[in-house]
PDB file of C-alpha atoms in Angstrom:
ATOM      1  CA  MET U   1       8.222-169.484  78.257  1.00  0.00           C
ATOM      2  CA  ILE U   2       9.278-170.898  81.333  1.00  0.00           C
ATOM      3  CA  ASP U   3       7.966-174.476  81.575  1.00  0.00           C
ATOM      4  CA  ILE U   4       7.673-175.157  85.352  1.00  0.00           C
ATOM      5  CA  SER U   5       6.575-178.241  84.987  1.00  0.00           C
ATOM      6  CA  ARG U   6      10.233-179.725  83.690  1.00  0.00           C
ATOM      7  CA  ILE U   7      11.718-177.662  86.481  1.00  0.00           C
ATOM      8  CA  LYS U   8      13.544-180.561  89.521  1.00  0.00           C
ATOM      9  CA  ALA U   9      16.697-178.025  90.344  1.00  0.00           C
ATOM     10  CA  ILE U  10      17.310-174.228  90.460  1.00  0.00           C
ATOM     11  CA  THR U  11      21.164-173.230  89.687  1.00  0.00           C
ATOM     12  CA  LEU U  12      21.469-169.783  90.881  1.00  0.00           C
ATOM     13  CA  ASP U  13      24.502-167.406  90.378  1.00  0.00           C
ATOM     14  CA  LEU U  14      26.018-165.016  93.460  1.00  0.00           C
ATOM     15  CA  ASP U  15      27.700-162.040  92.873  1.00  0.00           C
ATOM     16  CA  ASP U  16      25.221-159.340  91.399  1.00  0.00           C
ATOM     17  CA  THR U  17      22.680-161.493  91.219  1.00  0.00           C
ATOM     18  CA  LEU U  18      21.819-162.144  94.784  1.00  0.00           C
ATOM     19  CA  TRP U  19      23.576-158.760  96.184  1.00  0.00           C
ATOM     20  CA  PRO U  20      25.987-156.222  94.155  1.00  0.00           C
ATOM     21  CA  VAL U  21      29.492-157.352  94.045  1.00  0.00           C
ATOM     22  CA  TRP U  22      31.452-153.810  93.507  1.00  0.00           C
ATOM     23  CA  PRO U  23      30.603-152.105  96.928  1.00  0.00           C
ATOM     24  CA  THR U  24      31.549-156.150  98.674  1.00  0.00           C
ATOM     25  CA  ILE U  25      34.944-155.564  97.009  1.00  0.00           C
ATOM     26  CA  ALA U  26      35.610-152.408  97.873  1.00  0.00           C
ATOM     27  CA  GLY U  27      34.966-152.566 101.133  1.00  0.00           C
ATOM     28  CA  ALA U  28      37.493-155.617 101.485  1.00  0.00           C
ATOM     29  CA  GLU U  29      39.918-153.363  99.758  1.00  0.00           C
ATOM     30  CA  VAL U  30      39.768-151.302 102.583  1.00  0.00           C
ATOM     31  CA  ALA U  31      39.841-153.631 105.209  1.00  0.00           C
ATOM     32  CA  LEU U  32      42.844-155.206 103.006  1.00  0.00           C
ATOM     33  CA  SER U  33      44.853-151.212 103.640  1.00  0.00           C
ATOM     34  CA  ASP U  34      43.713-150.969 106.967  1.00  0.00           C
ATOM     35  CA  TRP U  35      45.440-154.414 107.708  1.00  0.00           C
ATOM     36  CA  LEU U  36      48.544-153.485 105.482  1.00  0.00           C
ATOM     37  CA  ASN U  37      48.536-150.365 107.131  1.00  0.00           C
ATOM     38  CA  GLN U  38      49.310-152.166 110.643  1.00  0.00           C
ATOM     39  CA  TYR U  39      51.564-155.057 109.466  1.00  0.00           C
ATOM     40  CA  ALA U  40      52.982-154.095 105.620  1.00  0.00           C
ATOM     41  CA  PRO U  41      53.407-150.044 105.589  1.00  0.00           C
ATOM     42  CA  ALA U  42      55.825-150.310 102.820  1.00  0.00           C
ATOM     43  CA  THR U  43      53.172-152.242 101.116  1.00  0.00           C
ATOM     44  CA  ALA U  44      50.545-150.049 101.897  1.00  0.00           C
ATOM     45  CA  ALA U  45      52.197-146.996 100.792  1.00  0.00           C
ATOM     46  CA  LEU U  46      52.575-148.606  97.784  1.00  0.00           C
ATOM     47  CA  SER U  47      49.004-150.163  97.388  1.00  0.00           C
ATOM     48  CA  GLN U  48      48.138-146.875  97.021  1.00  0.00           C
ATOM     49  CA  GLU U  49      49.259-146.230  93.348  1.00  0.00           C
ATOM     50  CA  PRO U  50      45.957-147.291  91.455  1.00  0.00           C
ATOM     51  CA  GLU U  51      47.885-147.818  88.057  1.00  0.00           C
ATOM     52  CA  LEU U  52      50.303-150.002  89.669  1.00  0.00           C
ATOM     53  CA  LYS U  53      48.094-152.126  91.624  1.00  0.00           C
ATOM     54  CA  LYS U  54      46.062-152.617  88.133  1.00  0.00           C
ATOM     55  CA  ALA U  55      49.215-153.657  86.383  1.00  0.00           C
ATOM     56  CA  VAL U  56      50.242-155.979  88.861  1.00  0.00           C
ATOM     57  CA  ARG U  57      47.108-157.598  88.980  1.00  0.00           C
ATOM     58  CA  ALA U  58      47.339-157.921  85.157  1.00  0.00           C
ATOM     59  CA  GLU U  59      51.227-159.137  85.493  1.00  0.00           C
ATOM     60  CA  ILE U  60      50.008-161.858  87.661  1.00  0.00           C
ATOM     61  CA  ALA U  61      46.757-162.911  85.636  1.00  0.00           C
ATOM     62  CA  GLN U  62      49.123-163.493  82.488  1.00  0.00           C
ATOM     63  CA  ARG U  63      51.938-165.505  84.435  1.00  0.00           C
ATOM     64  CA  HIS U  64      48.805-167.794  86.049  1.00  0.00           C
ATOM     65  CA  ALA U  65      46.582-167.709  83.186  1.00  0.00           C
ATOM     66  CA  ASP U  66      46.286-171.310  84.029  1.00  0.00           C
ATOM     67  CA  GLN U  67      44.541-170.567  87.294  1.00  0.00           C
ATOM     68  CA  ALA U  68      42.235-167.539  85.594  1.00  0.00           C
ATOM     69  CA  HIS U  69      39.341-169.790  87.002  1.00  0.00           C
ATOM     70  CA  ASP U  70      40.959-169.130  90.916  1.00  0.00           C
ATOM     71  CA  LEU U  71      40.416-165.620  91.859  1.00  0.00           C
ATOM     72  CA  SER U  72      41.456-166.078  95.377  1.00  0.00           C
ATOM     73  CA  PHE U  73      44.776-167.731  94.069  1.00  0.00           C
ATOM     74  CA  LEU U  74      45.068-165.204  91.661  1.00  0.00           C
ATOM     75  CA  ARG U  75      44.443-162.379  94.292  1.00  0.00           C
ATOM     76  CA  ARG U  76      46.555-163.830  97.054  1.00  0.00           C
ATOM     77  CA  GLU U  77      49.187-163.471  94.201  1.00  0.00           C
ATOM     78  CA  ALA U  78      48.937-159.671  93.348  1.00  0.00           C
ATOM     79  CA  ILE U  79      49.095-159.499  97.142  1.00  0.00           C
ATOM     80  CA  ARG U  80      52.714-161.304  97.201  1.00  0.00           C
ATOM     81  CA  GLU U  81      54.122-159.513  94.657  1.00  0.00           C
ATOM     82  CA  MET U  82      52.851-156.059  95.565  1.00  0.00           C
ATOM     83  CA  LEU U  83      54.559-157.273  99.294  1.00  0.00           C
ATOM     84  CA  LEU U  84      57.480-158.034  97.402  1.00  0.00           C
ATOM     85  CA  ARG U  85      58.101-154.703  95.753  1.00  0.00           C
ATOM     86  CA  ALA U  86      57.973-152.932  98.527  1.00  0.00           C
ATOM     87  CA  GLY U  87      60.310-154.844 100.369  1.00  0.00           C
ATOM     88  CA  ASP U  88      57.697-156.794 102.960  1.00  0.00           C
ATOM     89  CA  PRO U  89      58.281-160.914 103.661  1.00  0.00           C
ATOM     90  CA  GLY U  90      55.869-162.632 101.135  1.00  0.00           C
ATOM     91  CA  HIS U  91      54.973-164.626 103.860  1.00  0.00           C
ATOM     92  CA  LEU U  92      52.796-161.945 104.624  1.00  0.00           C
ATOM     93  CA  ALA U  93      50.327-162.243 101.771  1.00  0.00           C
ATOM     94  CA  GLU U  94      48.662-165.220 103.119  1.00  0.00           C
ATOM     95  CA  ALA U  95      47.333-163.516 106.140  1.00  0.00           C
ATOM     96  CA  ALA U  96      46.595-160.483 104.161  1.00  0.00           C
ATOM     97  CA  PHE U  97      44.111-162.376 101.734  1.00  0.00           C
ATOM     98  CA  GLU U  98      42.365-163.976 104.843  1.00  0.00           C
ATOM     99  CA  VAL U  99      41.497-160.206 105.951  1.00  0.00           C
ATOM    100  CA  PHE U 100      40.570-159.157 102.278  1.00  0.00           C
ATOM    101  CA  PHE U 101      38.420-162.637 101.997  1.00  0.00           C
ATOM    102  CA  ALA U 102      36.716-162.637 105.142  1.00  0.00           C
ATOM    103  CA  ALA U 103      35.915-158.947 104.616  1.00  0.00           C
ATOM    104  CA  ARG U 104      34.654-160.041 100.950  1.00  0.00           C
ATOM    105  CA  GLN U 105      31.905-162.365 102.935  1.00  0.00           C
ATOM    106  CA  ARG U 106      30.518-159.572 104.060  1.00  0.00           C
ATOM    107  CA  VAL U 107      27.572-158.868 101.234  1.00  0.00           C
ATOM    108  CA  GLU U 108      24.576-156.324 101.386  1.00  0.00           C
ATOM    109  CA  LEU U 109      21.561-158.856  99.733  1.00  0.00           C
ATOM    110  CA  PHE U 110      19.377-157.427  97.495  1.00  0.00           C
ATOM    111  CA  ASP U 111      15.441-157.262  99.005  1.00  0.00           C
ATOM    112  CA  ASP U 112      14.417-159.799  96.687  1.00  0.00           C
ATOM    113  CA  ALA U 113      17.072-162.535  97.493  1.00  0.00           C
ATOM    114  CA  LEU U 114      16.267-163.503 101.030  1.00  0.00           C
ATOM    115  CA  PRO U 115      12.524-164.180  99.675  1.00  0.00           C
ATOM    116  CA  ALA U 116      12.882-165.959  96.264  1.00  0.00           C
ATOM    117  CA  LEU U 117      15.837-168.232  98.625  1.00  0.00           C
ATOM    118  CA  ALA U 118      13.506-169.280 100.775  1.00  0.00           C
ATOM    119  CA  PHE U 119      10.854-169.376  98.494  1.00  0.00           C
ATOM    120  CA  TRP U 120      12.680-171.712  95.442  1.00  0.00           C
ATOM    121  CA  SER U 121      14.411-173.370  98.742  1.00  0.00           C
ATOM    122  CA  GLN U 122      11.395-174.865  99.854  1.00  0.00           C
ATOM    123  CA  ARG U 123      10.574-176.226  96.352  1.00  0.00           C
ATOM    124  CA  TYR U 124      14.033-177.788  94.610  1.00  0.00           C
ATOM    125  CA  PRO U 125      17.291-178.449  95.130  1.00  0.00           C
ATOM    126  CA  VAL U 126      18.782-175.063  94.724  1.00  0.00           C
ATOM    127  CA  VAL U 127      23.076-174.873  93.977  1.00  0.00           C
ATOM    128  CA  ALA U 128      25.009-171.890  93.771  1.00  0.00           C
ATOM    129  CA  LEU U 129      26.942-171.598  90.391  1.00  0.00           C
ATOM    130  CA  SER U 130      29.927-169.036  91.232  1.00  0.00           C
ATOM    131  CA  ASN U 131      32.441-168.052  88.933  1.00  0.00           C
ATOM    132  CA  GLY U 132      33.768-165.975  91.634  1.00  0.00           C
ATOM    133  CA  ASN U 133      35.184-166.907  95.931  1.00  0.00           C
ATOM    134  CA  ALA U 134      32.047-166.649  98.059  1.00  0.00           C
ATOM    135  CA  ASP U 135      31.230-168.747 100.460  1.00  0.00           C
ATOM    136  CA  VAL U 136      27.125-169.205 101.110  1.00  0.00           C
ATOM    137  CA  HIS U 137      27.944-170.373 103.955  1.00  0.00           C
ATOM    138  CA  ARG U 138      29.925-167.905 105.419  1.00  0.00           C
ATOM    139  CA  VAL U 139      27.912-165.021 103.469  1.00  0.00           C
ATOM    140  CA  GLY U 140      24.954-166.810 106.308  1.00  0.00           C
ATOM    141  CA  ILE U 141      22.689-167.738 103.286  1.00  0.00           C
ATOM    142  CA  GLY U 142      24.489-171.292 102.983  1.00  0.00           C
ATOM    143  CA  GLN U 143      20.734-173.256 104.359  1.00  0.00           C
ATOM    144  CA  TYR U 144      19.344-172.011 101.458  1.00  0.00           C
ATOM    145  CA  PHE U 145      21.476-174.542  99.186  1.00  0.00           C
ATOM    146  CA  HIS U 146      21.801-177.621  98.394  1.00  0.00           C
ATOM    147  CA  ALA U 147      24.931-177.719  96.849  1.00  0.00           C
ATOM    148  CA  SER U 148      27.967-175.119  96.233  1.00  0.00           C
ATOM    149  CA  VAL U 149      29.576-175.678  92.760  1.00  0.00           C
ATOM    150  CA  SER U 150      32.402-172.572  91.969  1.00  0.00           C
ATOM    151  CA  ALA U 151      34.748-172.151  89.514  1.00  0.00           C
ATOM    152  CA  GLN U 152      38.134-172.469  92.002  1.00  0.00           C
ATOM    153  CA  SER U 153      36.593-176.005  93.177  1.00  0.00           C
ATOM    154  CA  LEU U 154      35.885-177.322  89.312  1.00  0.00           C
ATOM    155  CA  GLY U 155      38.785-175.690  87.742  1.00  0.00           C
ATOM    156  CA  VAL U 156      36.748-174.183  84.972  1.00  0.00           C
ATOM    157  CA  ALA U 157      34.766-170.945  84.582  1.00  0.00           C
ATOM    158  CA  LYS U 158      31.249-170.329  83.073  1.00  0.00           C
ATOM    159  CA  PRO U 159      30.399-170.037  80.497  1.00  0.00           C
ATOM    160  CA  ASP U 160      32.274-173.885  80.058  1.00  0.00           C
ATOM    161  CA  LEU U 161      29.457-176.152  79.628  1.00  0.00           C
ATOM    162  CA  ARG U 162      31.024-178.434  82.678  1.00  0.00           C
ATOM    163  CA  ILE U 163      30.408-176.462  85.554  1.00  0.00           C
ATOM    164  CA  PHE U 164      26.655-176.102  84.364  1.00  0.00           C
ATOM    165  CA  VAL U 165      26.401-179.870  84.408  1.00  0.00           C
ATOM    166  CA  ALA U 166      28.219-179.980  87.452  1.00  0.00           C
ATOM    167  CA  GLY U 167      25.520-178.055  89.180  1.00  0.00           C
ATOM    168  CA  ALA U 168      22.659-180.580  87.495  1.00  0.00           C
ATOM    169  CA  GLN U 169      24.429-183.334  89.238  1.00  0.00           C
ATOM    170  CA  ALA U 170      25.160-182.131  92.410  1.00  0.00           C
ATOM    171  CA  ALA U 171      21.285-181.233  92.246  1.00  0.00           C
ATOM    172  CA  GLY U 172      20.428-184.956  91.392  1.00  0.00           C
ATOM    173  CA  VAL U 173      19.187-184.130  87.677  1.00  0.00           C
ATOM    174  CA  LEU U 174      19.711-183.459  84.354  1.00  0.00           C
ATOM    175  CA  PRO U 175      20.462-180.462  82.675  1.00  0.00           C
ATOM    176  CA  HIS U 176      17.387-179.932  81.032  1.00  0.00           C
ATOM    177  CA  GLU U 177      15.486-180.662  84.068  1.00  0.00           C
ATOM    178  CA  VAL U 178      17.513-177.505  85.971  1.00  0.00           C
ATOM    179  CA  LEU U 179      16.235-174.024  85.564  1.00  0.00           C
ATOM    180  CA  HIS U 180      19.511-171.397  85.500  1.00  0.00           C
ATOM    181  CA  ILE U 181      19.253-168.187  87.118  1.00  0.00           C
ATOM    182  CA  GLY U 182      22.291-165.380  86.515  1.00  0.00           C
ATOM    183  CA  ASP U 183      23.208-161.894  85.739  1.00  0.00           C
ATOM    184  CA  ASP U 184      25.556-162.313  82.973  1.00  0.00           C
ATOM    185  CA  ALA U 185      24.380-162.421  80.072  1.00  0.00           C
ATOM    186  CA  HIS U 186      27.113-164.530  78.555  1.00  0.00           C
ATOM    187  CA  ALA U 187      28.428-166.469  81.380  1.00  0.00           C
ATOM    188  CA  ASP U 188      24.799-167.091  82.579  1.00  0.00           C
ATOM    189  CA  CYS U 189      22.840-167.466  80.154  1.00  0.00           C
ATOM    190  CA  VAL U 190      24.392-168.431  76.898  1.00  0.00           C
ATOM    191  CA  GLY U 191      26.734-171.307  79.071  1.00  0.00           C
ATOM    192  CA  ALA U 192      23.182-172.233  80.621  1.00  0.00           C
ATOM    193  CA  MET U 193      21.738-172.819  77.391  1.00  0.00           C
ATOM    194  CA  ASP U 194      24.590-174.695  75.576  1.00  0.00           C
ATOM    195  CA  ALA U 195      23.642-177.173  78.414  1.00  0.00           C
ATOM    196  CA  GLY U 196      20.327-177.062  77.739  1.00  0.00           C
ATOM    197  CA  MET U 197      18.824-176.112  80.618  1.00  0.00           C
ATOM    198  CA  GLN U 198      15.754-173.331  80.739  1.00  0.00           C
ATOM    199  CA  VAL U 199      17.350-169.690  81.652  1.00  0.00           C
ATOM    200  CA  VAL U 200      16.258-166.713  83.088  1.00  0.00           C
ATOM    201  CA  TRP U 201      18.233-163.452  82.566  1.00  0.00           C
ATOM    202  CA  LEU U 202      18.180-161.302  85.765  1.00  0.00           C
ATOM    203  CA  ASN U 203      18.309-157.840  84.681  1.00  0.00           C
ATOM    204  CA  ARG U 204      18.093-155.322  86.958  1.00  0.00           C
ATOM    205  CA  GLU U 205      19.191-152.203  84.996  1.00  0.00           C
ATOM    206  CA  GLY U 206      17.333-153.355  81.568  1.00  0.00           C
ATOM    207  CA  LYS U 207      19.943-153.554  79.800  1.00  0.00           C
ATOM    208  CA  ASP U 208      19.740-155.135  75.766  1.00  0.00           C
ATOM    209  CA  TRP U 209      20.053-158.120  75.092  1.00  0.00           C
ATOM    210  CA  PRO U 210      23.955-158.415  73.650  1.00  0.00           C
ATOM    211  CA  GLN U 211      23.284-161.778  71.616  1.00  0.00           C
ATOM    212  CA  ALA U 212      20.504-160.154  69.689  1.00  0.00           C
ATOM    213  CA  ASN U 213      22.739-161.061  66.598  1.00  0.00           C
ATOM    214  CA  HIS U 214      23.332-164.654  67.165  1.00  0.00           C
ATOM    215  CA  PRO U 215      19.912-166.767  66.311  1.00  0.00           C
ATOM    216  CA  SER U 216      21.996-169.535  68.409  1.00  0.00           C
ATOM    217  CA  HIS U 217      21.140-167.841  71.580  1.00  0.00           C
ATOM    218  CA  PRO U 218      17.824-166.059  71.199  1.00  0.00           C
ATOM    219  CA  ALA U 219      16.954-163.758  74.108  1.00  0.00           C
ATOM    220  CA  PRO U 220      15.711-166.076  77.377  1.00  0.00           C
ATOM    221  CA  VAL U 221      13.051-164.817  79.289  1.00  0.00           C
ATOM    222  CA  GLN U 222      14.268-161.634  81.397  1.00  0.00           C
ATOM    223  CA  VAL U 223      13.533-160.204  85.084  1.00  0.00           C
ATOM    224  CA  ALA U 224      14.524-157.319  86.505  1.00  0.00           C
ATOM    225  CA  GLU U 225      13.916-158.705  90.434  1.00  0.00           C
ATOM    226  CA  LEU U 226      13.392-161.922  91.549  1.00  0.00           C
ATOM    227  CA  ASN U 227      10.103-161.203  93.177  1.00  0.00           C
ATOM    228  CA  ALA U 228       8.460-161.427  89.567  1.00  0.00           C
ATOM    229  CA  LEU U 229      10.118-164.993  88.736  1.00  0.00           C
ATOM    230  CA  CYS U 230       8.354-166.172  91.671  1.00  0.00           C
ATOM    231  CA  ALA U 231       5.180-164.993  91.313  1.00  0.00           C
ATOM    232  CA  LEU U 232       4.779-167.648  88.100  1.00  0.00           C
ATOM    233  CA  TRP U 233       4.749-170.355  91.000  1.00  0.00           C
ATOM    234  CA  LEU U 234       1.646-168.443  92.686  1.00  0.00           C
ATOM    235  CA  PRO U 235      -2.189-168.908  91.649  1.00  0.00           C
ATOM    236  CA  PRO U 236      -3.408-165.960  90.271  1.00  0.00           C
ATOM    237  CA  THR U 237      -5.156-163.837  92.749  1.00  0.00           C
ATOM    238  CA  LYS U 238      -8.764-163.937  91.911  1.00  0.00           C
ATOM    239  CA  GLY U 239      -9.796-161.777  88.863  1.00  0.00           C
ATOM    240  CA  ASP U 240      -6.209-161.666  87.627  1.00  0.00           C
ATOM    241  CA  PRO U 241      -4.701-163.728  84.682  1.00  0.00           C
ATOM    242  CA  PRO U 242      -2.160-166.148  85.226  1.00  0.00           C
ATOM    243  CA  ALA U 243       1.642-164.698  86.033  1.00  0.00           C
ATOM    244  CA  ARG U 244       3.363-165.111  82.461  1.00  0.00           C
ATOM    245  CA  LEU U 245       7.262-164.318  81.269  1.00  0.00           C
ATOM    246  CA  SER U 246       8.565-164.748  78.048  1.00  0.00           C
ATOM    247  CA  SER U 247      11.948-163.005  76.402  1.00  0.00           C
ATOM    248  CA  SER U 248      10.193-159.555  76.156  1.00  0.00           C
ATOM    249  CA  ALA U 249       9.106-159.681  79.945  1.00  0.00           C
TER     250      ALA U 249
END
């Protein structure tokens, strides 16, 4: 069960919690391809080979394993590698990445995202806690957030304990006073549990809890949409029992 009386802040994942990430990335890839067609056509042609692009990104990730937390860096360097392999100037990577990055901020929010953000931001400091490189201000929802902590800015990614502690510190509270909400069972839920936070798993697709055989990580409270979670704070309609959620929700 969620103990509302303990909550003094909320940390919130972004990608696949407030919006579906892969349509966003696909749109950013199209924007990048259009730019390359205009300014680096040889690279644009080379980029039409999906297996090569995949191999280049894997090579860059291996070469810069110490930067695994920084998706922007890895994406920029993968673009640079493609430019060089095609015989185009490597310095174009900066401009090309900015095109990709700007398009990456054009998200389509889930229907329940804005109402939930408005609801919680009136009650608690809300801190974005993301492994991705979305910018809540460029997305257009910065007004709902007290702070934003990313793997890129901190140097470690979820489920590392330190990013959850940093999220609590950004809100000015202790980890056990935080409710963390996210869609990733391992990165969000296991990480937040280990940090001592209360946890809600946003399980939009009705997946099974993958940690079922790990008693140290029992299934957390789960919801299929954020509206169901917000209902916990609302008084029941006359004749209805109070809203309750459990790990079997």
